[in-house]
């Protein structure tokens, strides 16, 4: 079995995972004209847009959208690019962008994943004196939750585009079920923990297998009924060979009728792997 055979979510799952994720997502043509984008990107951009050129002010080297497109044409992908989104009202928002280019000519598409630059992280320890209600991580996820779906939100008529995004996304994506098992994982996620050659050893198994800090995972799972978001959280995954893999996690959960059905986990290679890992426990261990 290949990863593609065991990890494709349903259309409804794709609509939810892409549309309601805690990171900004857009699919554009080769010029930056938007095919679809989600709520989080709308928040980052300060409103809807038909073309990323209307919002991307600069990249890490002072480049505009044209500069980013040139890098993509040359290298095929960019990772952790420092970008500024400017809203229609003129307000700036610092973000980090991953992107990958597919196709060529008129068939070119670019898949963008943007995350806000945040100082705090969620969740916080149950014993912490930190006021999560005042954190920028809390403000971020609240803004996304309260945002209306944009006119170019993922929908069933864009199924082919969504499936392509899931398959080639420049960030790891997995869905965890209520039993803690990995329901689906995209190729980037399977590769992140080095299970590309044997995806069924990872997909379908318990997420515990890839977390270095088991107490941390126990805390995450204990918060399941709270639908507690995990935002801007530094942890170590463990590869198939037991090597630590520093990651940055942005995760929320889908809830229906008061019950959580699965997570929406977006996992980045940590651009600052030497930073201390975040620690936390619902059992009163220090944060």
mmCIF file of C-alpha atoms in Angstrom:
data_model
loop_
_atom_site.group_PDB
_atom_site.id
_atom_site.type_symbol
_atom_site.label_atom_id
_atom_site.label_comp_id
_atom_site.label_asym_id
_atom_site.label_seq_id
_atom_site.Cartn_x
_atom_site.Cartn_y
_atom_site.Cartn_z
ATOM 1 C CA UNK A 1 0.000 0.000 0.000
ATOM 2 C CA UNK A 2 1.116 3.533 -0.722
ATOM 3 C CA UNK A 3 0.530 6.539 1.504
ATOM 4 C CA UNK A 4 -2.020 7.785 -1.019
ATOM 5 C CA UNK A 5 -4.094 4.621 -0.641
ATOM 6 C CA UNK A 6 -4.449 4.863 3.114
ATOM 7 C CA UNK A 7 -4.552 8.559 3.963
ATOM 8 C CA UNK A 8 -7.077 10.399 1.777
ATOM 9 C CA UNK A 9 -9.820 12.098 3.853
ATOM 10 C CA UNK A 10 -13.366 12.378 2.578
ATOM 11 C CA UNK A 11 -14.532 15.493 0.738
ATOM 12 C CA UNK A 12 -16.399 16.687 3.834
ATOM 13 C CA UNK A 13 -13.281 16.177 5.956
ATOM 14 C CA UNK A 14 -11.171 18.118 3.479
ATOM 15 C CA UNK A 15 -13.670 20.991 3.480
ATOM 16 C CA UNK A 16 -13.498 21.135 7.268
ATOM 17 C CA UNK A 17 -9.771 20.587 7.722
ATOM 18 C CA UNK A 18 -8.787 23.160 5.089
ATOM 19 C CA UNK A 19 -11.612 25.611 5.684
ATOM 20 C CA UNK A 20 -11.460 25.678 9.493
ATOM 21 C CA UNK A 21 -7.749 25.138 10.099
ATOM 22 C CA UNK A 22 -5.792 27.323 12.507
ATOM 23 C CA UNK A 23 -3.332 28.293 9.746
ATOM 24 C CA UNK A 24 -3.966 30.334 6.642
ATOM 25 C CA UNK A 25 -4.392 28.337 3.436
ATOM 26 C CA UNK A 26 -4.699 29.502 -0.151
ATOM 27 C CA UNK A 27 -4.436 27.904 -3.565
ATOM 28 C CA UNK A 28 -3.615 30.294 -6.397
ATOM 29 C CA UNK A 29 -2.678 30.207 -10.048
ATOM 30 C CA UNK A 30 0.855 31.065 -11.090
ATOM 31 C CA UNK A 31 0.207 34.801 -10.871
ATOM 32 C CA UNK A 32 -1.202 34.706 -7.344
ATOM 33 C CA UNK A 33 -4.868 34.897 -8.347
ATOM 34 C CA UNK A 34 -6.825 33.066 -5.642
ATOM 35 C CA UNK A 35 -8.673 29.841 -6.441
ATOM 36 C CA UNK A 36 -9.666 29.198 -2.813
ATOM 37 C CA UNK A 37 -8.689 30.349 0.652
ATOM 38 C CA UNK A 38 -9.830 29.753 4.204
ATOM 39 C CA UNK A 39 -10.953 31.764 7.211
ATOM 40 C CA UNK A 40 -7.521 31.959 8.812
ATOM 41 C CA UNK A 41 -5.992 33.505 5.707
ATOM 42 C CA UNK A 42 -8.851 35.987 5.553
ATOM 43 C CA UNK A 43 -7.977 37.048 9.122
ATOM 44 C CA UNK A 44 -4.298 37.378 8.225
ATOM 45 C CA UNK A 45 -5.132 39.472 5.173
ATOM 46 C CA UNK A 46 -7.646 41.630 6.995
ATOM 47 C CA UNK A 47 -10.453 40.586 4.666
ATOM 48 C CA UNK A 48 -11.066 38.826 1.391
ATOM 49 C CA UNK A 49 -8.965 39.267 -1.723
ATOM 50 C CA UNK A 50 -8.977 37.942 -5.264
ATOM 51 C CA UNK A 51 -5.192 38.139 -5.685
ATOM 52 C CA UNK A 52 -2.372 37.713 -3.165
ATOM 53 C CA UNK A 53 -0.580 40.621 -4.797
ATOM 54 C CA UNK A 54 -3.155 42.861 -3.166
ATOM 55 C CA UNK A 55 -2.022 41.709 0.280
ATOM 56 C CA UNK A 56 1.586 40.452 0.239
ATOM 57 C CA UNK A 57 3.672 43.512 0.991
ATOM 58 C CA UNK A 58 7.115 41.978 1.267
ATOM 59 C CA UNK A 59 9.068 38.831 1.895
ATOM 60 C CA UNK A 60 12.084 38.227 4.080
ATOM 61 C CA UNK A 61 14.463 39.928 1.631
ATOM 62 C CA UNK A 62 12.138 42.843 0.984
ATOM 63 C CA UNK A 63 10.620 41.043 -1.976
ATOM 64 C CA UNK A 64 7.025 41.428 -3.082
ATOM 65 C CA UNK A 65 4.806 38.684 -4.486
ATOM 66 C CA UNK A 66 6.793 38.744 -7.735
ATOM 67 C CA UNK A 67 9.947 37.938 -5.784
ATOM 68 C CA UNK A 68 8.291 35.023 -4.011
ATOM 69 C CA UNK A 69 6.978 33.705 -7.333
ATOM 70 C CA UNK A 70 10.481 33.853 -8.808
ATOM 71 C CA UNK A 71 11.805 31.803 -5.899
ATOM 72 C CA UNK A 72 9.031 29.266 -6.406
ATOM 73 C CA UNK A 73 9.729 29.002 -10.130
ATOM 74 C CA UNK A 74 13.402 28.387 -9.362
ATOM 75 C CA UNK A 75 13.191 26.087 -6.340
ATOM 76 C CA UNK A 76 9.634 24.711 -6.477
ATOM 77 C CA UNK A 77 8.961 25.514 -2.823
ATOM 78 C CA UNK A 78 9.691 27.961 -0.023
ATOM 79 C CA UNK A 79 9.634 27.356 3.718
ATOM 80 C CA UNK A 80 9.294 29.759 6.666
ATOM 81 C CA UNK A 81 9.547 32.832 4.416
ATOM 82 C CA UNK A 82 9.076 36.039 6.417
ATOM 83 C CA UNK A 83 6.158 37.838 4.795
ATOM 84 C CA UNK A 84 4.015 40.838 5.649
ATOM 85 C CA UNK A 85 0.317 40.825 4.818
ATOM 86 C CA UNK A 86 -1.231 44.278 4.479
ATOM 87 C CA UNK A 87 -4.968 44.603 5.024
ATOM 88 C CA UNK A 88 -7.265 46.805 2.974
ATOM 89 C CA UNK A 89 -7.169 49.203 5.945
ATOM 90 C CA UNK A 90 -3.380 49.420 5.727
ATOM 91 C CA UNK A 91 -2.589 47.348 8.811
ATOM 92 C CA UNK A 92 0.404 44.996 8.636
ATOM 93 C CA UNK A 93 0.586 41.411 9.890
ATOM 94 C CA UNK A 94 3.867 39.482 10.149
ATOM 95 C CA UNK A 95 3.554 35.862 9.055
ATOM 96 C CA UNK A 96 5.678 32.918 7.988
ATOM 97 C CA UNK A 97 4.817 31.261 4.698
ATOM 98 C CA UNK A 98 5.408 27.812 3.234
ATOM 99 C CA UNK A 99 4.479 27.296 -0.405
ATOM 100 C CA UNK A 100 4.882 24.739 -3.165
ATOM 101 C CA UNK A 101 4.422 25.097 -6.927
ATOM 102 C CA UNK A 102 2.797 22.391 -9.056
ATOM 103 C CA UNK A 103 2.115 22.108 -12.762
ATOM 104 C CA UNK A 104 3.382 24.401 -15.473
ATOM 105 C CA UNK A 105 2.144 27.068 -17.865
ATOM 106 C CA UNK A 106 -1.573 27.714 -17.639
ATOM 107 C CA UNK A 107 -1.865 24.678 -15.338
ATOM 108 C CA UNK A 108 0.414 26.116 -12.645
ATOM 109 C CA UNK A 109 -0.972 26.155 -9.110
ATOM 110 C CA UNK A 110 0.653 27.351 -5.914
ATOM 111 C CA UNK A 111 -0.347 25.967 -2.522
ATOM 112 C CA UNK A 112 0.287 28.425 0.319
ATOM 113 C CA UNK A 113 0.265 27.824 4.085
ATOM 114 C CA UNK A 114 0.708 30.874 6.342
ATOM 115 C CA UNK A 115 1.059 31.010 10.107
ATOM 116 C CA UNK A 116 0.992 34.144 12.268
ATOM 117 C CA UNK A 117 4.022 35.208 14.241
ATOM 118 C CA UNK A 118 2.886 34.657 17.849
ATOM 119 C CA UNK A 119 4.613 35.215 21.174
ATOM 120 C CA UNK A 120 2.496 32.927 23.352
ATOM 121 C CA UNK A 121 1.356 29.349 22.884
ATOM 122 C CA UNK A 122 -1.663 27.250 23.780
ATOM 123 C CA UNK A 123 -2.542 25.262 25.776
ATOM 124 C CA UNK A 124 -1.133 26.414 29.086
ATOM 125 C CA UNK A 125 -0.786 24.262 32.175
ATOM 126 C CA UNK A 126 -3.835 23.850 34.388
ATOM 127 C CA UNK A 127 -1.655 25.071 37.267
ATOM 128 C CA UNK A 128 -0.098 27.985 35.402
ATOM 129 C CA UNK A 129 -0.639 31.564 36.541
ATOM 130 C CA UNK A 130 -0.444 32.665 32.905
ATOM 131 C CA UNK A 131 -3.665 34.315 31.751
ATOM 132 C CA UNK A 132 -4.435 32.538 28.506
ATOM 133 C CA UNK A 133 -7.324 34.929 27.853
ATOM 134 C CA UNK A 134 -4.782 37.725 27.316
ATOM 135 C CA UNK A 135 -2.410 35.821 25.034
ATOM 136 C CA UNK A 136 -1.941 36.537 21.352
ATOM 137 C CA UNK A 137 -2.384 32.809 20.659
ATOM 138 C CA UNK A 138 -5.846 32.962 22.246
ATOM 139 C CA UNK A 139 -6.698 36.127 20.331
ATOM 140 C CA UNK A 140 -5.588 34.435 17.110
ATOM 141 C CA UNK A 141 -7.743 31.337 17.402
ATOM 142 C CA UNK A 142 -10.724 33.378 18.597
ATOM 143 C CA UNK A 143 -10.458 35.628 15.535
ATOM 144 C CA UNK A 144 -10.362 32.588 13.255
ATOM 145 C CA UNK A 145 -13.330 30.937 14.974
ATOM 146 C CA UNK A 146 -15.402 34.117 14.678
ATOM 147 C CA UNK A 147 -14.478 34.839 11.054
ATOM 148 C CA UNK A 148 -17.111 34.266 8.400
ATOM 149 C CA UNK A 149 -16.261 31.796 5.664
ATOM 150 C CA UNK A 150 -14.882 33.753 2.696
ATOM 151 C CA UNK A 151 -16.556 33.629 -0.697
ATOM 152 C CA UNK A 152 -13.692 31.452 -1.965
ATOM 153 C CA UNK A 153 -13.887 29.028 0.967
ATOM 154 C CA UNK A 154 -13.225 25.346 0.204
ATOM 155 C CA UNK A 155 -16.372 23.641 -1.103
ATOM 156 C CA UNK A 156 -17.362 20.385 -2.804
ATOM 157 C CA UNK A 157 -16.970 21.873 -6.287
ATOM 158 C CA UNK A 158 -13.258 22.372 -5.513
ATOM 159 C CA UNK A 159 -12.699 18.755 -4.484
ATOM 160 C CA UNK A 160 -9.895 18.193 -7.018
ATOM 161 C CA UNK A 161 -8.062 21.317 -5.846
ATOM 162 C CA UNK A 162 -8.452 20.351 -2.180
ATOM 163 C CA UNK A 163 -7.172 16.839 -2.809
ATOM 164 C CA UNK A 164 -4.182 18.226 -4.656
ATOM 165 C CA UNK A 165 -3.493 20.615 -1.777
ATOM 166 C CA UNK A 166 -3.654 17.772 0.740
ATOM 167 C CA UNK A 167 -1.292 15.630 -1.314
ATOM 168 C CA UNK A 168 1.360 18.270 -2.056
ATOM 169 C CA UNK A 169 0.914 20.633 0.923
ATOM 170 C CA UNK A 170 4.207 22.181 2.102
ATOM 171 C CA UNK A 171 3.326 21.298 5.686
ATOM 172 C CA UNK A 172 2.470 18.087 7.533
ATOM 173 C CA UNK A 173 -1.252 17.424 8.103
ATOM 174 C CA UNK A 174 -2.855 14.668 10.142
ATOM 175 C CA UNK A 175 -6.266 13.921 11.616
ATOM 176 C CA UNK A 176 -6.481 12.145 14.964
ATOM 177 C CA UNK A 177 -9.646 10.297 15.982
ATOM 178 C CA UNK A 178 -11.301 10.098 19.395
ATOM 179 C CA UNK A 179 -9.367 6.919 20.182
ATOM 180 C CA UNK A 180 -6.061 8.706 19.675
ATOM 181 C CA UNK A 181 -5.339 6.885 16.419
ATOM 182 C CA UNK A 182 -4.070 8.602 13.281
ATOM 183 C CA UNK A 183 -7.042 8.569 10.912
ATOM 184 C CA UNK A 184 -5.309 10.264 7.992
ATOM 185 C CA UNK A 185 -1.857 11.707 7.323
ATOM 186 C CA UNK A 186 -0.686 13.462 4.193
ATOM 187 C CA UNK A 187 2.600 12.575 2.452
ATOM 188 C CA UNK A 188 4.439 15.460 4.169
ATOM 189 C CA UNK A 189 3.309 14.205 7.580
ATOM 190 C CA UNK A 190 4.299 10.605 6.858
ATOM 191 C CA UNK A 191 7.687 11.825 5.606
ATOM 192 C CA UNK A 192 8.188 14.051 8.662
ATOM 193 C CA UNK A 193 8.441 10.972 10.880
ATOM 194 C CA UNK A 194 10.167 8.838 8.224
ATOM 195 C CA UNK A 195 7.350 6.367 7.521
ATOM 196 C CA UNK A 196 7.102 7.017 3.776
ATOM 197 C CA UNK A 197 8.211 3.487 2.898
ATOM 198 C CA UNK A 198 5.856 1.894 5.461
ATOM 199 C CA UNK A 199 2.924 4.318 5.979
ATOM 200 C CA UNK A 200 0.619 1.696 7.496
ATOM 201 C CA UNK A 201 3.012 1.358 10.432
ATOM 202 C CA UNK A 202 2.062 4.945 11.292
ATOM 203 C CA UNK A 203 -1.374 5.687 9.814
ATOM 204 C CA UNK A 204 -4.008 3.772 11.761
ATOM 205 C CA UNK A 205 -1.803 3.478 14.836
ATOM 206 C CA UNK A 206 -1.874 5.562 18.000
ATOM 207 C CA UNK A 207 -0.413 9.061 17.815
ATOM 208 C CA UNK A 208 1.583 8.151 20.945
ATOM 209 C CA UNK A 209 4.146 6.485 18.686
ATOM 210 C CA UNK A 210 5.515 9.792 17.380
ATOM 211 C CA UNK A 211 5.550 11.937 20.567
ATOM 212 C CA UNK A 212 8.789 12.094 22.528
ATOM 213 C CA UNK A 213 7.115 13.529 25.665
ATOM 214 C CA UNK A 214 4.407 11.052 26.651
ATOM 215 C CA UNK A 215 3.186 13.262 29.523
ATOM 216 C CA UNK A 216 2.664 16.051 27.016
ATOM 217 C CA UNK A 217 0.562 13.797 24.822
ATOM 218 C CA UNK A 218 -1.460 12.581 27.811
ATOM 219 C CA UNK A 219 -2.236 16.217 28.566
ATOM 220 C CA UNK A 220 -3.348 16.888 25.000
ATOM 221 C CA UNK A 221 -5.621 13.842 25.011
ATOM 222 C CA UNK A 222 -7.053 14.763 28.424
ATOM 223 C CA UNK A 223 -8.261 18.060 26.949
ATOM 224 C CA UNK A 224 -10.176 16.339 24.164
ATOM 225 C CA UNK A 225 -13.632 17.069 25.597
ATOM 226 C CA UNK A 226 -12.649 20.719 26.054
ATOM 227 C CA UNK A 227 -11.841 21.047 22.346
ATOM 228 C CA UNK A 228 -8.693 22.806 23.555
ATOM 229 C CA UNK A 229 -6.583 24.269 20.714
ATOM 230 C CA UNK A 230 -2.847 23.655 20.450
ATOM 231 C CA UNK A 231 -1.360 26.789 18.922
ATOM 232 C CA UNK A 232 2.278 27.766 18.285
ATOM 233 C CA UNK A 233 3.389 24.811 20.432
ATOM 234 C CA UNK A 234 6.945 23.497 20.259
ATOM 235 C CA UNK A 235 7.390 19.760 20.796
ATOM 236 C CA UNK A 236 9.541 16.892 19.600
ATOM 237 C CA UNK A 237 8.152 14.151 17.435
ATOM 238 C CA UNK A 238 10.067 10.889 17.157
ATOM 239 C CA UNK A 239 10.946 9.376 13.782
ATOM 240 C CA UNK A 240 10.678 5.703 12.917
ATOM 241 C CA UNK A 241 14.344 5.319 13.871
ATOM 242 C CA UNK A 242 13.812 7.016 17.236
ATOM 243 C CA UNK A 243 15.374 10.360 16.329
ATOM 244 C CA UNK A 244 13.803 13.525 17.789
ATOM 245 C CA UNK A 245 12.164 15.829 15.233
ATOM 246 C CA UNK A 246 11.568 19.401 16.520
ATOM 247 C CA UNK A 247 8.160 20.628 15.362
ATOM 248 C CA UNK A 248 5.771 23.553 15.725
ATOM 249 C CA UNK A 249 2.112 22.506 16.117
ATOM 250 C CA UNK A 250 -1.090 24.349 15.146
ATOM 251 C CA UNK A 251 -4.078 22.124 15.946
ATOM 252 C CA UNK A 252 -7.814 22.425 16.543
ATOM 253 C CA UNK A 253 -10.646 19.896 16.583
ATOM 254 C CA UNK A 254 -13.878 19.376 14.677
ATOM 255 C CA UNK A 255 -16.889 19.126 16.960
ATOM 256 C CA UNK A 256 -20.412 18.097 15.969
ATOM 257 C CA UNK A 257 -23.348 18.090 18.359
ATOM 258 C CA UNK A 258 -21.074 18.811 21.293
ATOM 259 C CA UNK A 259 -18.788 15.867 20.535
ATOM 260 C CA UNK A 260 -15.329 16.076 19.017
ATOM 261 C CA UNK A 261 -14.820 13.779 16.036
ATOM 262 C CA UNK A 262 -11.253 14.482 14.929
ATOM 263 C CA UNK A 263 -8.411 16.953 15.070
ATOM 264 C CA UNK A 264 -7.054 19.233 12.358
ATOM 265 C CA UNK A 265 -3.299 19.138 12.994
ATOM 266 C CA UNK A 266 -0.855 21.209 10.951
ATOM 267 C CA UNK A 267 2.769 20.533 11.871
ATOM 268 C CA UNK A 268 5.789 22.540 10.730
ATOM 269 C CA UNK A 269 9.444 21.644 10.918
ATOM 270 C CA UNK A 270 10.517 23.999 13.683
ATOM 271 C CA UNK A 271 12.571 26.822 12.106
ATOM 272 C CA UNK A 272 14.240 27.253 15.521
ATOM 273 C CA UNK A 273 15.016 23.639 16.513
ATOM 274 C CA UNK A 274 17.453 24.727 19.195
ATOM 275 C CA UNK A 275 14.763 26.446 21.253
ATOM 276 C CA UNK A 276 13.526 24.732 24.405
ATOM 277 C CA UNK A 277 10.518 22.494 23.884
ATOM 278 C CA UNK A 278 7.218 23.560 25.463
ATOM 279 C CA UNK A 279 6.160 21.354 28.373
ATOM 280 C CA UNK A 280 2.802 21.086 30.069
ATOM 281 C CA UNK A 281 0.646 18.637 32.006
ATOM 282 C CA UNK A 282 -2.940 18.537 33.178
ATOM 283 C CA UNK A 283 -1.642 16.565 36.164
ATOM 284 C CA UNK A 284 0.029 19.579 37.761
ATOM 285 C CA UNK A 285 3.563 19.216 36.424
ATOM 286 C CA UNK A 286 5.291 22.558 35.823
ATOM 287 C CA UNK A 287 4.725 24.382 32.567
#
